[in-house]
């Protein structure tokens, strides 16, 4: 089990030429991810979801100050443990396509990922991961700029799975994809969870997250408001505890398309 | 691919034209009379008639534009004129001097590029670490060091105090160039080449390091680290790949600095190369030689600059794609 | 994300403390240098044939030269001279760069001409161009200043031109024009304030280069006259006595020059980092 317990995060920055101040980015983040589930973290852009992902793998920028606790299978997940487990047991699917090295052919990047994860036969592992995402033959040998957005996403997915990590953090893995490709990526995540991995799906898209997720954590302004099973999102959202989550649900086009009353959206006020 | 190449060649010709015009104009504007400079202390013994005769033979009495066109025509035909200082055709002086300088320039260039690149990658691997801090200190200090002072220090330490290397010249006195053995030549070349390459190292190190930092803060590096890569792995697999082209570009673009450095280093070590010939030509007002050297080095440097620009197109897969 | 100011962080532990102290020290040192040198003129010029070529002692910290003159006084004088020449050349170079950058932004043809000029100056080794200009102007202090200024504008011109082109396209500048503000208003209130930091830092970074090139030019014999106690002159003189073992003649003047150049280079780069938004937070 991967547990995040009251995580808070500030950045130190300069105000003017001399004085420094701390800018809070995460205030209170708690959730737990178990094997075999797809756990969606849903919130608006800029709510700090990607920073949470970076905090889990331990790759925050130098001027970040972290409080709270991370635990993996009961033991604290501190910096040395994060470094030891990165790629091997914890894998990240980054949000940006700029994460692919533009000067290296795709299949080589996947092979490197497998090598870094300590796989004994990296070439074969890369081949297998690429086949699983449907990148075969010539298309796997291309440079990143020659790939379409859908192909690049699949290469990123292959890089995360080549190392056979059992905890996957997918940061907006389907953003910018057409419906067919998006469903393909989400289905792939579902299959990984069914194979016994824990998948944390970070997204701003509640509707499509619900199609694959077991549980959903609602995230707003650096705080996790509540975690609910996916089937709580139905009807008028009576089963949801927080007003923000209910508003998020009801704002979807399939539902009332209702604009929520303003006071309900501001849980921090 | 063809169109950019043509444009680049046209640009090169235009630059050389401007350099020729500027160099010639500056020589014309000089208050130092070339005839007086040629005669030197004998000027008192020469009658005004004789003087006018010399001026006429050089074409110094014609209008400046005509002189320029005349000179440019000669240049294009390959008639570079006569060097008064060395009492030989300018083309011959440049030829032999450049051949003497070439090993110095080439070894210094190669050394500076390779060492500078390696240091830059190593420094950029862990920003702010002690290795980085020391390499930076070293590079900053070197970048602020006057070239000729570095040469003087080298001379003092290795030649005067320790006696490991010769004090001057390209070979022992009284021995002609052809009689020198390879070992003697290398022995005389060692210290000048080392000094000159140390100079270039700083620039390439700092530039490579800047590119490395850019990459190490990028999504590519974050992603690689998330895969469990060590910083050294990221630096050499991704960083070196991204930094090598800029480093090579800079190396080609700084041929002018290299040549300027060789003038100073050759002066300190009395190395009989093109740099020293330039200084002699300037000090003793050998206008034909000075103009020809200016044009020659402009060609040398401009070709380097053009190569630097063109490299990207040839090596980067993203740009290769645009012009298949 | 709203920024709630944290309790003010103490002086200690602020990474910019080093920069502030360094700048202060440098300024104090420079003012001291400029105050002290005129007083030293006599000592620097006075030859004492009883004390020729003395190695460094407590009386003469840097030793004495062949005419028995105090090398410390001469070095300080040389540094002050370098400072003036470098400052004048850097200022002139910055003005040239600003003018040409503005010219390049007027229209495409002017841009092409400025581009050709930049390429031409960069197409000739700096030192040769310096030599040609100094040669044409007949040597001397003024010639050196002009020569150094005329060879050091291209890189700054490129920076300022890029900055200006970007500013012209910036929304707030275009809006200002659309609202009917005059050209002069836009230049004075929008363009100059944005360019000034670049000019300041660019000029400051030109300065060490200018000093180094002045010294090199003088060392080769094309710059300041041999009568002036310039660092280049001191080092050129020292060449004659090196093989006899009078090492201090060659070591100290160059060391002084190195420290001066290094201080300005570091200061300029630190300020440049402060002005680069993404580097400022590091």
PDB file of N, CA, C and O in Angstrom, chain A residues 54 57 59 86-87 90 92 94 96 98-104 108 112-113 115-117 143 145-146 156 159, chain B residues 215 218-230 233-234 237-239 241-242 316-321:
ATOM      1  N   UNK A  54       5.472  14.377  -8.159  1.00  0.00           N
ATOM      2  CA  UNK A  54       6.919  14.553  -7.998  1.00  0.00           C
ATOM      3  C   UNK A  54       7.350  14.293  -6.565  1.00  0.00           C
ATOM      4  O   UNK A  54       8.440  13.786  -6.318  1.00  0.00           O
ATOM      5  N   UNK A  57       7.750  10.447  -5.995  1.00  0.00           N
ATOM      6  CA  UNK A  57       8.983   9.821  -6.477  1.00  0.00           C
ATOM      7  C   UNK A  57      10.219  10.546  -5.956  1.00  0.00           C
ATOM      8  O   UNK A  57      11.340  10.111  -6.197  1.00  0.00           O
ATOM      9  N   UNK A  59      11.353  13.818  -6.522  1.00  0.00           N
ATOM     10  CA  UNK A  59      12.105  14.640  -7.461  1.00  0.00           C
ATOM     11  C   UNK A  59      11.567  16.066  -7.490  1.00  0.00           C
ATOM     12  O   UNK A  59      11.276  16.606  -8.546  1.00  0.00           O
ATOM     13  N   UNK A  86      12.979   4.156  -7.365  1.00  0.00           N
ATOM     14  CA  UNK A  86      12.566   4.872  -8.570  1.00  0.00           C
ATOM     15  C   UNK A  86      12.823   4.013  -9.801  1.00  0.00           C
ATOM     16  O   UNK A  86      13.906   3.480  -9.965  1.00  0.00           O
ATOM     17  N   UNK A  87      11.821   3.875 -10.634  1.00  0.00           N
ATOM     18  CA  UNK A  87      11.988   3.104 -11.852  1.00  0.00           C
ATOM     19  C   UNK A  87      11.827   1.613 -11.591  1.00  0.00           C
ATOM     20  O   UNK A  87      11.248   0.900 -12.401  1.00  0.00           O
ATOM     21  N   UNK A  90       8.619   2.139  -8.329  1.00  0.00           N
ATOM     22  CA  UNK A  90       7.764   3.304  -8.550  1.00  0.00           C
ATOM     23  C   UNK A  90       8.030   3.822  -9.959  1.00  0.00           C
ATOM     24  O   UNK A  90       9.177   4.064 -10.311  1.00  0.00           O
ATOM     25  N   UNK A  92       6.812   6.638 -13.140  1.00  0.00           N
ATOM     26  CA  UNK A  92       6.044   7.843 -13.432  1.00  0.00           C
ATOM     27  C   UNK A  92       5.779   7.917 -14.934  1.00  0.00           C
ATOM     28  O   UNK A  92       6.686   7.717 -15.743  1.00  0.00           O
ATOM     29  N   UNK A  94       5.029  10.759 -17.271  1.00  0.00           N
ATOM     30  CA  UNK A  94       4.982  12.223 -17.160  1.00  0.00           C
ATOM     31  C   UNK A  94       3.886  12.829 -18.032  1.00  0.00           C
ATOM     32  O   UNK A  94       3.434  12.218 -18.998  1.00  0.00           O
ATOM     33  N   UNK A  96       4.132  15.747 -19.745  1.00  0.00           N
ATOM     34  CA  UNK A  96       4.556  16.484 -20.919  1.00  0.00           C
ATOM     35  C   UNK A  96       5.229  15.568 -21.923  1.00  0.00           C
ATOM     36  O   UNK A  96       6.025  14.697 -21.577  1.00  0.00           O
ATOM     37  N   UNK A  98       7.384  16.615 -23.781  1.00  0.00           N
ATOM     38  CA  UNK A  98       8.774  17.074 -23.804  1.00  0.00           C
ATOM     39  C   UNK A  98       9.667  16.188 -22.952  1.00  0.00           C
ATOM     40  O   UNK A  98      10.872  16.373 -22.916  1.00  0.00           O
ATOM     41  N   UNK A  99       9.068  15.209 -22.264  1.00  0.00           N
ATOM     42  CA  UNK A  99       9.876  14.304 -21.450  1.00  0.00           C
ATOM     43  C   UNK A  99      10.631  13.300 -22.295  1.00  0.00           C
ATOM     44  O   UNK A  99      11.538  12.634 -21.813  1.00  0.00           O
ATOM     45  N   UNK A 100      10.272  13.194 -23.577  1.00  0.00           N
ATOM     46  CA  UNK A 100      11.035  12.316 -24.471  1.00  0.00           C
ATOM     47  C   UNK A 100      12.244  13.079 -24.993  1.00  0.00           C
ATOM     48  O   UNK A 100      12.127  14.242 -25.381  1.00  0.00           O
ATOM     49  N   UNK A 101      13.400  12.427 -24.993  1.00  0.00           N
ATOM     50  CA  UNK A 101      14.605  13.086 -25.491  1.00  0.00           C
ATOM     51  C   UNK A 101      14.517  13.205 -27.014  1.00  0.00           C
ATOM     52  O   UNK A 101      14.455  12.186 -27.707  1.00  0.00           O
ATOM     53  N   UNK A 102      14.494  14.426 -27.540  1.00  0.00           N
ATOM     54  CA  UNK A 102      14.268  14.588 -28.976  1.00  0.00           C
ATOM     55  C   UNK A 102      15.397  14.034 -29.845  1.00  0.00           C
ATOM     56  O   UNK A 102      15.225  13.873 -31.044  1.00  0.00           O
ATOM     57  N   UNK A 103      16.541  13.755 -29.252  1.00  0.00           N
ATOM     58  CA  UNK A 103      17.687  13.328 -30.054  1.00  0.00           C
ATOM     59  C   UNK A 103      17.885  11.813 -30.045  1.00  0.00           C
ATOM     60  O   UNK A 103      18.871  11.326 -30.584  1.00  0.00           O
ATOM     61  N   UNK A 104      16.970  11.075 -29.408  1.00  0.00           N
ATOM     62  CA  UNK A 104      17.161   9.627 -29.288  1.00  0.00           C
ATOM     63  C   UNK A 104      15.942   8.894 -29.852  1.00  0.00           C
ATOM     64  O   UNK A 104      14.808   9.301 -29.606  1.00  0.00           O
ATOM     65  N   UNK A 108      15.135   3.087 -28.329  1.00  0.00           N
ATOM     66  CA  UNK A 108      16.323   3.165 -27.476  1.00  0.00           C
ATOM     67  C   UNK A 108      15.976   3.757 -26.119  1.00  0.00           C
ATOM     68  O   UNK A 108      16.492   3.331 -25.093  1.00  0.00           O
ATOM     69  N   UNK A 112      16.612   2.070 -22.551  1.00  0.00           N
ATOM     70  CA  UNK A 112      17.307   2.727 -21.436  1.00  0.00           C
ATOM     71  C   UNK A 112      16.469   2.664 -20.168  1.00  0.00           C
ATOM     72  O   UNK A 112      16.988   2.419 -19.079  1.00  0.00           O
ATOM     73  N   UNK A 113      15.160   2.902 -20.328  1.00  0.00           N
ATOM     74  CA  UNK A 113      14.278   2.871 -19.153  1.00  0.00           C
ATOM     75  C   UNK A 113      14.333   1.498 -18.492  1.00  0.00           C
ATOM     76  O   UNK A 113      14.423   1.383 -17.261  1.00  0.00           O
ATOM     77  N   UNK A 115      16.772  -0.675 -18.715  1.00  0.00           N
ATOM     78  CA  UNK A 115      18.110  -0.822 -18.140  1.00  0.00           C
ATOM     79  C   UNK A 115      18.197  -0.142 -16.780  1.00  0.00           C
ATOM     80  O   UNK A 115      18.725  -0.696 -15.816  1.00  0.00           O
ATOM     81  N   UNK A 116      17.664   1.080 -16.712  1.00  0.00           N
ATOM     82  CA  UNK A 116      17.723   1.852 -15.471  1.00  0.00           C
ATOM     83  C   UNK A 116      16.918   1.185 -14.380  1.00  0.00           C
ATOM     84  O   UNK A 116      17.197   1.338 -13.195  1.00  0.00           O
ATOM     85  N   UNK A 117      15.868   0.446 -14.775  1.00  0.00           N
ATOM     86  CA  UNK A 117      15.049  -0.228 -13.774  1.00  0.00           C
ATOM     87  C   UNK A 117      15.707  -1.509 -13.301  1.00  0.00           C
ATOM     88  O   UNK A 117      15.188  -2.175 -12.405  1.00  0.00           O
ATOM     89  N   UNK A 143      12.251   9.019 -34.303  1.00  0.00           N
ATOM     90  CA  UNK A 143      12.580  10.071 -33.337  1.00  0.00           C
ATOM     91  C   UNK A 143      11.274  10.660 -32.807  1.00  0.00           C
ATOM     92  O   UNK A 143      10.261  10.654 -33.513  1.00  0.00           O
ATOM     93  N   UNK A 145      10.036  13.572 -32.622  1.00  0.00           N
ATOM     94  CA  UNK A 145       9.298  14.577 -33.405  1.00  0.00           C
ATOM     95  C   UNK A 145       8.568  13.950 -34.576  1.00  0.00           C
ATOM     96  O   UNK A 145       7.739  14.581 -35.203  1.00  0.00           O
ATOM     97  N   UNK A 146       8.906  12.691 -34.886  1.00  0.00           N
ATOM     98  CA  UNK A 146       8.221  12.021 -35.996  1.00  0.00           C
ATOM     99  C   UNK A 146       6.988  11.262 -35.517  1.00  0.00           C
ATOM    100  O   UNK A 146       6.301  10.650 -36.321  1.00  0.00           O
ATOM    101  N   UNK A 156       5.674   6.771 -23.883  1.00  0.00           N
ATOM    102  CA  UNK A 156       5.849   7.110 -22.465  1.00  0.00           C
ATOM    103  C   UNK A 156       5.300   5.986 -21.578  1.00  0.00           C
ATOM    104  O   UNK A 156       5.903   5.623 -20.568  1.00  0.00           O
ATOM    105  N   UNK A 159       7.675   3.143 -21.608  1.00  0.00           N
ATOM    106  CA  UNK A 159       8.851   3.400 -20.778  1.00  0.00           C
ATOM    107  C   UNK A 159       8.552   3.130 -19.312  1.00  0.00           C
ATOM    108  O   UNK A 159       9.416   2.685 -18.552  1.00  0.00           O
TER     109      UNK A 159
ATOM    110  N   UNK B 215      19.559  21.290 -19.629  1.00  0.00           N
ATOM    111  CA  UNK B 215      18.986  19.953 -19.798  1.00  0.00           C
ATOM    112  C   UNK B 215      18.649  19.304 -18.466  1.00  0.00           C
ATOM    113  O   UNK B 215      17.613  18.667 -18.314  1.00  0.00           O
ATOM    114  N   UNK B 218      15.402  20.080 -17.269  1.00  0.00           N
ATOM    115  CA  UNK B 218      14.300  19.908 -18.221  1.00  0.00           C
ATOM    116  C   UNK B 218      13.456  18.693 -17.864  1.00  0.00           C
ATOM    117  O   UNK B 218      13.786  17.910 -16.977  1.00  0.00           O
ATOM    118  N   UNK B 219      12.371  18.552 -18.577  1.00  0.00           N
ATOM    119  CA  UNK B 219      11.476  17.408 -18.395  1.00  0.00           C
ATOM    120  C   UNK B 219      12.205  16.111 -18.724  1.00  0.00           C
ATOM    121  O   UNK B 219      11.939  15.071 -18.117  1.00  0.00           O
ATOM    122  N   UNK B 220      13.099  16.200 -19.722  1.00  0.00           N
ATOM    123  CA  UNK B 220      13.820  14.986 -20.135  1.00  0.00           C
ATOM    124  C   UNK B 220      14.591  14.419 -18.944  1.00  0.00           C
ATOM    125  O   UNK B 220      14.528  13.219 -18.660  1.00  0.00           O
ATOM    126  N   UNK B 221      15.293  15.301 -18.224  1.00  0.00           N
ATOM    127  CA  UNK B 221      16.104  14.832 -17.096  1.00  0.00           C
ATOM    128  C   UNK B 221      15.207  14.334 -15.968  1.00  0.00           C
ATOM    129  O   UNK B 221      15.473  13.292 -15.365  1.00  0.00           O
ATOM    130  N   UNK B 222      14.125  15.065 -15.699  1.00  0.00           N
ATOM    131  CA  UNK B 222      13.204  14.661 -14.633  1.00  0.00           C
ATOM    132  C   UNK B 222      12.664  13.265 -14.922  1.00  0.00           C
ATOM    133  O   UNK B 222      12.620  12.395 -14.043  1.00  0.00           O
ATOM    134  N   UNK B 223      12.312  13.064 -16.180  1.00  0.00           N
ATOM    135  CA  UNK B 223      11.762  11.772 -16.586  1.00  0.00           C
ATOM    136  C   UNK B 223      12.805  10.667 -16.435  1.00  0.00           C
ATOM    137  O   UNK B 223      12.521   9.586 -15.919  1.00  0.00           O
ATOM    138  N   UNK B 224      14.043  10.972 -16.877  1.00  0.00           N
ATOM    139  CA  UNK B 224      15.107   9.967 -16.782  1.00  0.00           C
ATOM    140  C   UNK B 224      15.387   9.632 -15.317  1.00  0.00           C
ATOM    141  O   UNK B 224      15.552   8.465 -14.960  1.00  0.00           O
ATOM    142  N   UNK B 225      15.417  10.656 -14.457  1.00  0.00           N
ATOM    143  CA  UNK B 225      15.647  10.406 -13.034  1.00  0.00           C
ATOM    144  C   UNK B 225      14.513   9.568 -12.455  1.00  0.00           C
ATOM    145  O   UNK B 225      14.729   8.698 -11.617  1.00  0.00           O
ATOM    146  N   UNK B 226      13.285   9.841 -12.931  1.00  0.00           N
ATOM    147  CA  UNK B 226      12.140   9.076 -12.441  1.00  0.00           C
ATOM    148  C   UNK B 226      12.238   7.609 -12.845  1.00  0.00           C
ATOM    149  O   UNK B 226      11.660   6.737 -12.199  1.00  0.00           O
ATOM    150  N   UNK B 227      12.994   7.344 -13.927  1.00  0.00           N
ATOM    151  CA  UNK B 227      13.189   5.944 -14.327  1.00  0.00           C
ATOM    152  C   UNK B 227      14.254   5.268 -13.479  1.00  0.00           C
ATOM    153  O   UNK B 227      14.579   4.110 -13.697  1.00  0.00           O
ATOM    154  N   UNK B 228      14.849   6.037 -12.577  1.00  0.00           N
ATOM    155  CA  UNK B 228      15.861   5.446 -11.709  1.00  0.00           C
ATOM    156  C   UNK B 228      17.280   5.686 -12.183  1.00  0.00           C
ATOM    157  O   UNK B 228      18.215   5.079 -11.683  1.00  0.00           O
ATOM    158  N   UNK B 229      17.444   6.590 -13.168  1.00  0.00           N
ATOM    159  CA  UNK B 229      18.791   6.871 -13.667  1.00  0.00           C
ATOM    160  C   UNK B 229      19.573   7.673 -12.628  1.00  0.00           C
ATOM    161  O   UNK B 229      18.998   8.459 -11.890  1.00  0.00           O
ATOM    162  N   UNK B 230      20.894   7.455 -12.584  1.00  0.00           N
ATOM    163  CA  UNK B 230      21.728   8.299 -11.736  1.00  0.00           C
ATOM    164  C   UNK B 230      21.976   9.606 -12.482  1.00  0.00           C
ATOM    165  O   UNK B 230      21.751   9.700 -13.686  1.00  0.00           O
ATOM    166  N   UNK B 233      24.371   9.107 -15.266  1.00  0.00           N
ATOM    167  CA  UNK B 233      23.719   8.473 -16.419  1.00  0.00           C
ATOM    168  C   UNK B 233      23.003   9.530 -17.256  1.00  0.00           C
ATOM    169  O   UNK B 233      23.188   9.619 -18.476  1.00  0.00           O
ATOM    170  N   UNK B 234      22.211  10.392 -16.604  1.00  0.00           N
ATOM    171  CA  UNK B 234      21.476  11.431 -17.328  1.00  0.00           C
ATOM    172  C   UNK B 234      22.452  12.370 -18.031  1.00  0.00           C
ATOM    173  O   UNK B 234      22.257  12.747 -19.181  1.00  0.00           O
ATOM    174  N   UNK B 237      24.255  10.321 -21.041  1.00  0.00           N
ATOM    175  CA  UNK B 237      23.382   9.821 -22.109  1.00  0.00           C
ATOM    176  C   UNK B 237      22.594  10.950 -22.760  1.00  0.00           C
ATOM    177  O   UNK B 237      22.503  11.021 -23.973  1.00  0.00           O
ATOM    178  N   UNK B 238      22.002  11.823 -21.939  1.00  0.00           N
ATOM    179  CA  UNK B 238      21.171  12.885 -22.513  1.00  0.00           C
ATOM    180  C   UNK B 238      21.958  14.186 -22.640  1.00  0.00           C
ATOM    181  O   UNK B 238      21.938  14.828 -23.672  1.00  0.00           O
ATOM    182  N   UNK B 239      22.648  14.566 -21.537  1.00  0.00           N
ATOM    183  CA  UNK B 239      23.308  15.870 -21.498  1.00  0.00           C
ATOM    184  C   UNK B 239      24.386  16.007 -22.545  1.00  0.00           C
ATOM    185  O   UNK B 239      24.372  16.956 -23.335  1.00  0.00           O
ATOM    186  N   UNK B 241      24.836  14.442 -25.236  1.00  0.00           N
ATOM    187  CA  UNK B 241      24.236  14.439 -26.564  1.00  0.00           C
ATOM    188  C   UNK B 241      23.705  15.834 -26.933  1.00  0.00           C
ATOM    189  O   UNK B 241      23.844  16.289 -28.051  1.00  0.00           O
ATOM    190  N   UNK B 242      23.093  16.502 -25.942  1.00  0.00           N
ATOM    191  CA  UNK B 242      22.518  17.814 -26.228  1.00  0.00           C
ATOM    192  C   UNK B 242      23.579  18.906 -26.249  1.00  0.00           C
ATOM    193  O   UNK B 242      23.406  19.915 -26.901  1.00  0.00           O
ATOM    194  N   UNK B 316      21.423  17.737 -36.268  1.00  0.00           N
ATOM    195  CA  UNK B 316      20.204  17.599 -35.471  1.00  0.00           C
ATOM    196  C   UNK B 316      19.104  16.903 -36.285  1.00  0.00           C
ATOM    197  O   UNK B 316      18.743  17.375 -37.355  1.00  0.00           O
ATOM    198  N   UNK B 317      18.569  15.793 -35.767  1.00  0.00           N
ATOM    199  CA  UNK B 317      17.551  15.064 -36.543  1.00  0.00           C
ATOM    200  C   UNK B 317      16.308  15.909 -36.811  1.00  0.00           C
ATOM    201  O   UNK B 317      15.644  15.727 -37.826  1.00  0.00           O
ATOM    202  N   UNK B 318      16.013  16.852 -35.906  1.00  0.00           N
ATOM    203  CA  UNK B 318      14.808  17.649 -36.101  1.00  0.00           C
ATOM    204  C   UNK B 318      14.966  18.582 -37.295  1.00  0.00           C
ATOM    205  O   UNK B 318      14.040  18.855 -38.034  1.00  0.00           O
ATOM    206  N   UNK B 319      16.204  19.125 -37.463  1.00  0.00           N
ATOM    207  CA  UNK B 319      16.418  20.040 -38.574  1.00  0.00           C
ATOM    208  C   UNK B 319      16.667  19.283 -39.872  1.00  0.00           C
ATOM    209  O   UNK B 319      16.351  19.767 -40.941  1.00  0.00           O
ATOM    210  N   UNK B 320      17.245  18.075 -39.746  1.00  0.00           N
ATOM    211  CA  UNK B 320      17.464  17.257 -40.931  1.00  0.00           C
ATOM    212  C   UNK B 320      16.145  16.990 -41.621  1.00  0.00           C
ATOM    213  O   UNK B 320      16.044  16.969 -42.824  1.00  0.00           O
ATOM    214  N   UNK B 321      15.114  16.810 -40.797  1.00  0.00           N
ATOM    215  CA  UNK B 321      13.790  16.489 -41.286  1.00  0.00           C
ATOM    216  C   UNK B 321      13.264  17.581 -42.223  1.00  0.00           C
ATOM    217  O   UNK B 321      12.606  17.286 -43.210  1.00  0.00           O
TER     218      UNK B 321
END
